[in-house]
């Protein structure tokens, strides 16, 4: 089974994840912090951005891949995956650059939750109605 659309977005999201990883590593090395956050506020936010990414992206990508495998709606797969990608980038940007709430964090979570919810509902509809 070939899932070219999901593969495209998985690759882009993988690059984002590596970028977040390198940001965390960079601050750890610059401040000689081997474990935890060492009380460094920038590192705390980056650790959460990295962790949040790893918490939401895998399950959402699995649902998007299932949707792509079960339907020919190319545009819908792009919309879901693009929403996830933009949502995760916005959220990570907001966490990195703002100590408190920001429109980027809010919009990023909304896009992520919409991608998750719509993917889940779409898969359930496809399974139930065989569309």
GROMACS .gro file of N, CA, C and O in nm, residues 23-114:
model
  368
   23UNK      N    1   1.702   2.230   1.871
   23UNK     CA    2   1.688   2.348   1.957
   23UNK      C    3   1.708   2.311   2.103
   23UNK      O    4   1.779   2.382   2.177
   24UNK      N    5   1.646   2.202   2.146
   24UNK     CA    6   1.662   2.155   2.285
   24UNK      C    7   1.808   2.121   2.312
   24UNK      O    8   1.866   2.164   2.413
   25UNK      N    9   1.869   2.047   2.223
   25UNK     CA   10   2.010   2.007   2.240
   25UNK      C   11   2.100   2.130   2.246
   25UNK      O   12   2.192   2.137   2.329
   26UNK      N   13   2.072   2.227   2.161
   26UNK     CA   14   2.154   2.348   2.158
   26UNK      C   15   2.152   2.423   2.290
   26UNK      O   16   2.257   2.467   2.339
   27UNK      N   17   2.035   2.438   2.347
   27UNK     CA   18   2.027   2.509   2.476
   27UNK      C   19   2.090   2.426   2.587
   27UNK      O   20   2.159   2.478   2.674
   28UNK      N   21   2.070   2.294   2.583
   28UNK     CA   22   2.133   2.208   2.684
   28UNK      C   23   2.286   2.224   2.680
   28UNK      O   24   2.351   2.237   2.782
   29UNK      N   25   2.340   2.222   2.560
   29UNK     CA   26   2.486   2.233   2.545
   29UNK      C   27   2.536   2.372   2.584
   29UNK      O   28   2.639   2.386   2.649
   30UNK      N   29   2.462   2.475   2.542
   30UNK     CA   30   2.504   2.612   2.571
   30UNK      C   31   2.506   2.641   2.721
   30UNK      O   32   2.589   2.719   2.769
   31UNK      N   33   2.414   2.576   2.795
   31UNK     CA   34   2.403   2.603   2.938
   31UNK      C   35   2.448   2.485   3.023
   31UNK      O   36   2.426   2.485   3.145
   32UNK      N   37   2.509   2.385   2.959
   32UNK     CA   38   2.562   2.268   3.029
   32UNK      C   39   2.456   2.202   3.118
   32UNK      O   40   2.479   2.178   3.237
   33UNK      N   41   2.340   2.175   3.059
   33UNK     CA   42   2.228   2.112   3.130
   33UNK      C   43   2.213   1.970   3.075
   33UNK      O   44   2.171   1.952   2.960
   34UNK      N   45   2.249   1.872   3.155
   34UNK     CA   46   2.245   1.735   3.109
   34UNK      C   47   2.109   1.669   3.118
   34UNK      O   48   2.072   1.587   3.036
   35UNK      N   49   2.031   1.705   3.220
   35UNK     CA   50   1.903   1.641   3.243
   35UNK      C   51   1.806   1.744   3.299
   35UNK      O   52   1.844   1.832   3.375
   36UNK      N   53   1.680   1.732   3.259
   36UNK     CA   54   1.580   1.827   3.306
   36UNK      C   55   1.595   1.960   3.236
   36UNK      O   56   1.652   1.969   3.127
   37UNK      N   57   1.545   2.066   3.302
   37UNK     CA   58   1.551   2.198   3.238
   37UNK      C   59   1.650   2.292   3.308
   37UNK      O   60   1.672   2.402   3.260
   38UNK      N   61   1.705   2.251   3.420
   38UNK     CA   62   1.804   2.333   3.490
   38UNK      C   63   1.754   2.469   3.531
   38UNK      O   64   1.832   2.560   3.553
   39UNK      N   65   1.621   2.487   3.536
   39UNK     CA   66   1.565   2.616   3.571
   39UNK      C   67   1.567   2.717   3.457
   39UNK      O   68   1.530   2.832   3.475
   40UNK      N   69   1.609   2.675   3.340
   40UNK     CA   70   1.618   2.763   3.224
   40UNK      C   71   1.479   2.773   3.158
   40UNK      O   72   1.426   2.673   3.110
   41UNK      N   73   1.423   2.893   3.158
   41UNK     CA   74   1.286   2.912   3.106
   41UNK      C   75   1.276   2.882   2.957
   41UNK      O   76   1.177   2.825   2.911
   42UNK      N   77   1.377   2.920   2.880
   42UNK     CA   78   1.375   2.890   2.736
   42UNK      C   79   1.374   2.739   2.713
   42UNK      O   80   1.300   2.688   2.629
   43UNK      N   81   1.456   2.668   2.789
   43UNK     CA   82   1.462   2.523   2.776
   43UNK      C   83   1.331   2.459   2.819
   43UNK      O   84   1.284   2.365   2.755
   44UNK      N   85   1.269   2.510   2.925
   44UNK     CA   86   1.139   2.457   2.969
   44UNK      C   87   1.037   2.464   2.855
   44UNK      O   88   0.965   2.368   2.829
   45UNK      N   89   1.030   2.579   2.790
   45UNK     CA   90   0.933   2.596   2.681
   45UNK      C   91   0.965   2.506   2.563
   45UNK      O   92   0.876   2.445   2.503
   46UNK      N   93   1.095   2.494   2.529
   46UNK     CA   94   1.132   2.409   2.416
   46UNK      C   95   1.109   2.261   2.446
   46UNK      O   96   1.067   2.186   2.358
   47UNK      N   97   1.133   2.221   2.569
   47UNK     CA   98   1.105   2.081   2.607
   47UNK      C   99   0.956   2.053   2.591
   47UNK      O  100   0.916   1.948   2.542
   48UNK      N  101   0.872   2.147   2.630
   48UNK     CA  102   0.727   2.127   2.615
   48UNK      C  103   0.686   2.129   2.468
   48UNK      O  104   0.599   2.052   2.428
   49UNK      N  105   0.746   2.215   2.389
   49UNK     CA  106   0.714   2.217   2.246
   49UNK      C  107   0.751   2.083   2.183
   49UNK      O  108   0.673   2.026   2.105
   50UNK      N  109   0.867   2.032   2.218
   50UNK     CA  110   0.914   1.903   2.167
   50UNK      C  111   0.824   1.790   2.215
   50UNK      O  112   0.780   1.704   2.137
   51UNK      N  113   0.792   1.791   2.344
   51UNK     CA  114   0.706   1.687   2.401
   51UNK      C  115   0.566   1.694   2.346
   51UNK      O  116   0.505   1.591   2.313
   52UNK      N  117   0.512   1.814   2.335
   52UNK     CA  118   0.377   1.831   2.283
   52UNK      C  119   0.367   1.780   2.140
   52UNK      O  120   0.271   1.714   2.102
   53UNK      N  121   0.469   1.808   2.062
   53UNK     CA  122   0.475   1.760   1.924
   53UNK      C  123   0.468   1.608   1.921
   53UNK      O  124   0.390   1.549   1.847
   54UNK      N  125   0.551   1.545   2.006
   54UNK     CA  126   0.556   1.398   2.006
   54UNK      C  127   0.430   1.335   2.064
   54UNK      O  128   0.404   1.216   2.042
   55UNK      N  129   0.351   1.411   2.138
   55UNK     CA  130   0.227   1.359   2.194
   55UNK      C  131   0.112   1.361   2.094
   55UNK      O  132   0.029   1.270   2.094
   56UNK      N  133   0.104   1.463   2.012
   56UNK     CA  134  -0.011   1.480   1.923
   56UNK      C  135   0.011   1.430   1.780
   56UNK      O  136  -0.084   1.386   1.715
   57UNK      N  137   0.132   1.439   1.730
   57UNK     CA  138   0.156   1.408   1.589
   57UNK      C  139   0.135   1.260   1.554
   57UNK      O  140   0.067   1.229   1.456
   58UNK      N  141   0.191   1.165   1.629
   58UNK     CA  142   0.179   1.025   1.585
   58UNK      C  143   0.036   0.975   1.569
   58UNK      O  144   0.002   0.917   1.464
   59UNK      N  145  -0.050   0.995   1.667
   59UNK     CA  146  -0.186   0.942   1.657
   59UNK      C  147  -0.263   1.011   1.544
   59UNK      O  148  -0.341   0.947   1.472
   60UNK      N  149  -0.238   1.139   1.526
   60UNK     CA  150  -0.308   1.211   1.419
   60UNK      C  151  -0.260   1.162   1.284
   60UNK      O  152  -0.342   1.142   1.192
   61UNK      N  153  -0.131   1.139   1.268
   61UNK     CA  154  -0.080   1.086   1.141
   61UNK      C  155  -0.132   0.946   1.113
   61UNK      O  156  -0.161   0.912   0.997
   62UNK      N  157  -0.146   0.866   1.215
   62UNK     CA  158  -0.203   0.731   1.195
   62UNK      C  159  -0.346   0.743   1.142
   62UNK      O  160  -0.384   0.673   1.047
   63UNK      N  161  -0.424   0.833   1.201
   63UNK     CA  162  -0.562   0.850   1.154
   63UNK      C  163  -0.567   0.905   1.012
   63UNK      O  164  -0.650   0.862   0.930
   64UNK      N  165  -0.477   0.998   0.980
   64UNK     CA  166  -0.472   1.053   0.844
   64UNK      C  167  -0.430   0.944   0.745
   64UNK      O  168  -0.486   0.933   0.635
   65UNK      N  169  -0.334   0.862   0.782
   65UNK     CA  170  -0.291   0.752   0.695
   65UNK      C  171  -0.404   0.653   0.671
   65UNK      O  172  -0.424   0.605   0.558
   66UNK      N  173  -0.480   0.622   0.775
   66UNK     CA  174  -0.596   0.533   0.759
   66UNK      C  175  -0.697   0.595   0.664
   66UNK      O  176  -0.752   0.526   0.577
   67UNK      N  177  -0.721   0.724   0.681
   67UNK     CA  178  -0.816   0.794   0.593
   67UNK      C  179  -0.767   0.790   0.449
   67UNK      O  180  -0.844   0.761   0.358
   68UNK      N  181  -0.640   0.815   0.428
   68UNK     CA  182  -0.586   0.811   0.291
   68UNK      C  183  -0.598   0.671   0.232
   68UNK      O  184  -0.632   0.655   0.114
   69UNK      N  185  -0.571   0.569   0.314
   69UNK     CA  186  -0.577   0.431   0.266
   69UNK      C  187  -0.719   0.388   0.230
   69UNK      O  188  -0.738   0.303   0.144
   70UNK      N  189  -0.818   0.447   0.297
   70UNK     CA  190  -0.956   0.403   0.279
   70UNK      C  191  -1.040   0.490   0.188
   70UNK      O  192  -1.159   0.462   0.169
   71UNK      N  193  -0.984   0.597   0.132
   71UNK     CA  194  -1.062   0.686   0.048
   71UNK      C  195  -0.975   0.745  -0.062
   71UNK      O  196  -0.854   0.750  -0.052
   72UNK      N  197  -1.039   0.793  -0.164
   72UNK     CA  198  -0.968   0.858  -0.272
   72UNK      C  199  -0.977   1.009  -0.267
   72UNK      O  200  -0.948   1.077  -0.363
   73UNK      N  201  -1.017   1.061  -0.153
   73UNK     CA  202  -1.036   1.206  -0.140
   73UNK      C  203  -0.902   1.274  -0.114
   73UNK      O  204  -0.870   1.311   0.000
   74UNK      N  205  -0.825   1.293  -0.219
   74UNK     CA  206  -0.690   1.349  -0.209
   74UNK      C  207  -0.693   1.486  -0.142
   74UNK      O  208  -0.612   1.514  -0.053
   75UNK      N  209  -0.784   1.570  -0.182
   75UNK     CA  210  -0.791   1.705  -0.127
   75UNK      C  211  -0.814   1.703   0.024
   75UNK      O  212  -0.757   1.782   0.098
   76UNK      N  213  -0.897   1.610   0.071
   76UNK     CA  214  -0.928   1.602   0.214
   76UNK      C  215  -0.806   1.557   0.293
   76UNK      O  216  -0.781   1.608   0.404
   77UNK      N  217  -0.729   1.465   0.239
   77UNK     CA  218  -0.607   1.420   0.307
   77UNK      C  219  -0.509   1.536   0.317
   77UNK      O  220  -0.449   1.559   0.422
   78UNK      N  221  -0.496   1.613   0.209
   78UNK     CA  222  -0.409   1.731   0.212
   78UNK      C  223  -0.455   1.832   0.316
   78UNK      O  224  -0.374   1.888   0.390
   79UNK      N  225  -0.584   1.857   0.322
   79UNK     CA  226  -0.637   1.954   0.419
   79UNK      C  227  -0.608   1.909   0.562
   79UNK      O  228  -0.561   1.989   0.645
   80UNK      N  229  -0.632   1.784   0.592
   80UNK     CA  230  -0.607   1.732   0.727
   80UNK      C  231  -0.459   1.738   0.763
   80UNK      O  232  -0.423   1.787   0.871
   81UNK      N  233  -0.375   1.690   0.673
   81UNK     CA  234  -0.232   1.685   0.702
   81UNK      C  235  -0.171   1.825   0.706
   81UNK      O  236  -0.085   1.854   0.790
   82UNK      N  237  -0.216   1.912   0.618
   82UNK     CA  238  -0.166   2.049   0.617
   82UNK      C  239  -0.209   2.122   0.745
   82UNK      O  240  -0.131   2.199   0.803
   83UNK      N  241  -0.331   2.098   0.788
   83UNK     CA  242  -0.379   2.156   0.914
   83UNK      C  243  -0.293   2.112   1.031
   83UNK      O  244  -0.257   2.193   1.118
   84UNK      N  245  -0.258   1.984   1.034
   84UNK     CA  246  -0.172   1.932   1.140
   84UNK      C  247  -0.035   1.997   1.133
   84UNK      O  248   0.018   2.043   1.234
   85UNK      N  249   0.024   2.003   1.014
   85UNK     CA  250   0.156   2.062   0.997
   85UNK      C  251   0.158   2.209   1.040
   85UNK      O  252   0.243   2.251   1.121
   86UNK      N  253   0.066   2.287   0.990
   86UNK     CA  254   0.061   2.429   1.025
   86UNK      C  255   0.033   2.446   1.174
   86UNK      O  256   0.093   2.529   1.241
   87UNK      N  257  -0.057   2.363   1.226
   87UNK     CA  258  -0.089   2.369   1.368
   87UNK      C  259   0.032   2.342   1.456
   87UNK      O  260   0.056   2.411   1.554
   88UNK      N  261   0.108   2.242   1.422
   88UNK     CA  262   0.225   2.207   1.502
   88UNK      C  263   0.335   2.313   1.492
   88UNK      O  264   0.402   2.344   1.590
   89UNK      N  265   0.353   2.368   1.373
   89UNK     CA  266   0.454   2.474   1.356
   89UNK      C  267   0.414   2.598   1.435
   89UNK      O  268   0.496   2.658   1.506
   90UNK      N  269   0.288   2.637   1.423
   90UNK     CA  270   0.240   2.754   1.498
   90UNK      C  271   0.254   2.734   1.649
   90UNK      O  272   0.300   2.822   1.721
   91UNK      N  273   0.214   2.617   1.696
   91UNK     CA  274   0.220   2.589   1.839
   91UNK      C  275   0.364   2.594   1.890
   91UNK      O  276   0.393   2.655   1.993
   92UNK      N  277   0.454   2.530   1.817
   92UNK     CA  278   0.595   2.529   1.858
   92UNK      C  279   0.653   2.672   1.857
   92UNK      O  280   0.726   2.710   1.948
   93UNK      N  281   0.618   2.750   1.755
   93UNK     CA  282   0.663   2.888   1.748
   93UNK      C  283   0.612   2.967   1.869
   93UNK      O  284   0.687   3.040   1.934
   94UNK      N  285   0.485   2.951   1.899
   94UNK     CA  286   0.426   3.021   2.012
   94UNK      C  287   0.491   2.984   2.143
   94UNK      O  288   0.517   3.070   2.228
   95UNK      N  289   0.519   2.856   2.163
   95UNK     CA  290   0.584   2.812   2.287
   95UNK      C  291   0.727   2.862   2.296
   95UNK      O  292   0.775   2.895   2.404
   96UNK      N  293   0.795   2.867   2.184
   96UNK     CA  294   0.935   2.910   2.186
   96UNK      C  295   0.948   3.059   2.214
   96UNK      O  296   1.041   3.101   2.281
   97UNK      N  297   0.857   3.138   2.162
   97UNK     CA  298   0.874   3.283   2.167
   97UNK      C  299   0.787   3.356   2.270
   97UNK      O  300   0.803   3.476   2.286
   98UNK      N  301   0.697   3.285   2.336
   98UNK     CA  302   0.609   3.350   2.433
   98UNK      C  303   0.601   3.267   2.560
   98UNK      O  304   0.575   3.147   2.554
   99UNK      N  305   0.623   3.333   2.674
   99UNK     CA  306   0.617   3.261   2.802
   99UNK      C  307   0.474   3.223   2.838
   99UNK      O  308   0.450   3.119   2.897
  100UNK      N  309   0.379   3.305   2.800
  100UNK     CA  310   0.239   3.278   2.834
  100UNK      C  311   0.160   3.240   2.710
  100UNK      O  312   0.213   3.191   2.612
  101UNK      N  313   0.032   3.267   2.719
  101UNK     CA  314  -0.057   3.237   2.607
  101UNK      C  315  -0.022   3.326   2.488
  101UNK      O  316   0.025   3.439   2.504
  102UNK      N  317  -0.042   3.274   2.368
  102UNK     CA  318  -0.020   3.351   2.247
  102UNK      C  319  -0.119   3.304   2.141
  102UNK      O  320  -0.171   3.192   2.148
  103UNK      N  321  -0.143   3.387   2.042
  103UNK     CA  322  -0.236   3.347   1.936
  103UNK      C  323  -0.179   3.228   1.859
  103UNK      O  324  -0.254   3.144   1.810
  104UNK      N  325  -0.045   3.218   1.850
  104UNK     CA  326   0.015   3.105   1.777
  104UNK      C  327  -0.012   2.972   1.849
  104UNK      O  328  -0.044   2.873   1.784
  105UNK      N  329   0.002   2.973   1.980
  105UNK     CA  330  -0.026   2.851   2.056
  105UNK      C  331  -0.173   2.812   2.044
  105UNK      O  332  -0.207   2.696   2.023
  106UNK      N  333  -0.260   2.911   2.057
  106UNK     CA  334  -0.403   2.885   2.049
  106UNK      C  335  -0.441   2.833   1.910
  106UNK      O  336  -0.507   2.729   1.898
  107UNK      N  337  -0.399   2.903   1.807
  107UNK     CA  338  -0.432   2.861   1.670
  107UNK      C  339  -0.370   2.725   1.639
  107UNK      O  340  -0.433   2.641   1.573
  108UNK      N  341  -0.250   2.702   1.688
  108UNK     CA  342  -0.184   2.573   1.666
  108UNK      C  343  -0.260   2.458   1.728
  108UNK      O  344  -0.276   2.352   1.666
  109UNK      N  345  -0.309   2.477   1.848
  109UNK     CA  346  -0.386   2.371   1.913
  109UNK      C  347  -0.521   2.352   1.846
  109UNK      O  348  -0.567   2.238   1.829
  110UNK      N  349  -0.584   2.461   1.805
  110UNK     CA  350  -0.713   2.448   1.736
  110UNK      C  351  -0.695   2.368   1.607
  110UNK      O  352  -0.772   2.275   1.579
  111UNK      N  353  -0.594   2.402   1.527
  111UNK     CA  354  -0.570   2.328   1.402
  111UNK      C  355  -0.538   2.181   1.429
  111UNK      O  356  -0.585   2.092   1.358
  112UNK      N  357  -0.457   2.157   1.531
  112UNK     CA  358  -0.422   2.019   1.566
  112UNK      C  359  -0.546   1.941   1.609
  112UNK      O  360  -0.569   1.828   1.563
  113UNK      N  361  -0.626   2.000   1.698
  113UNK     CA  362  -0.746   1.932   1.744
  113UNK      C  363  -0.845   1.909   1.630
  113UNK      O  364  -0.910   1.804   1.624
  114UNK      N  365  -0.857   2.006   1.540
  114UNK     CA  366  -0.948   1.987   1.425
  114UNK      C  367  -0.900   1.873   1.336
  114UNK      O  368  -0.980   1.792   1.291
   0.00000   0.00000   0.00000
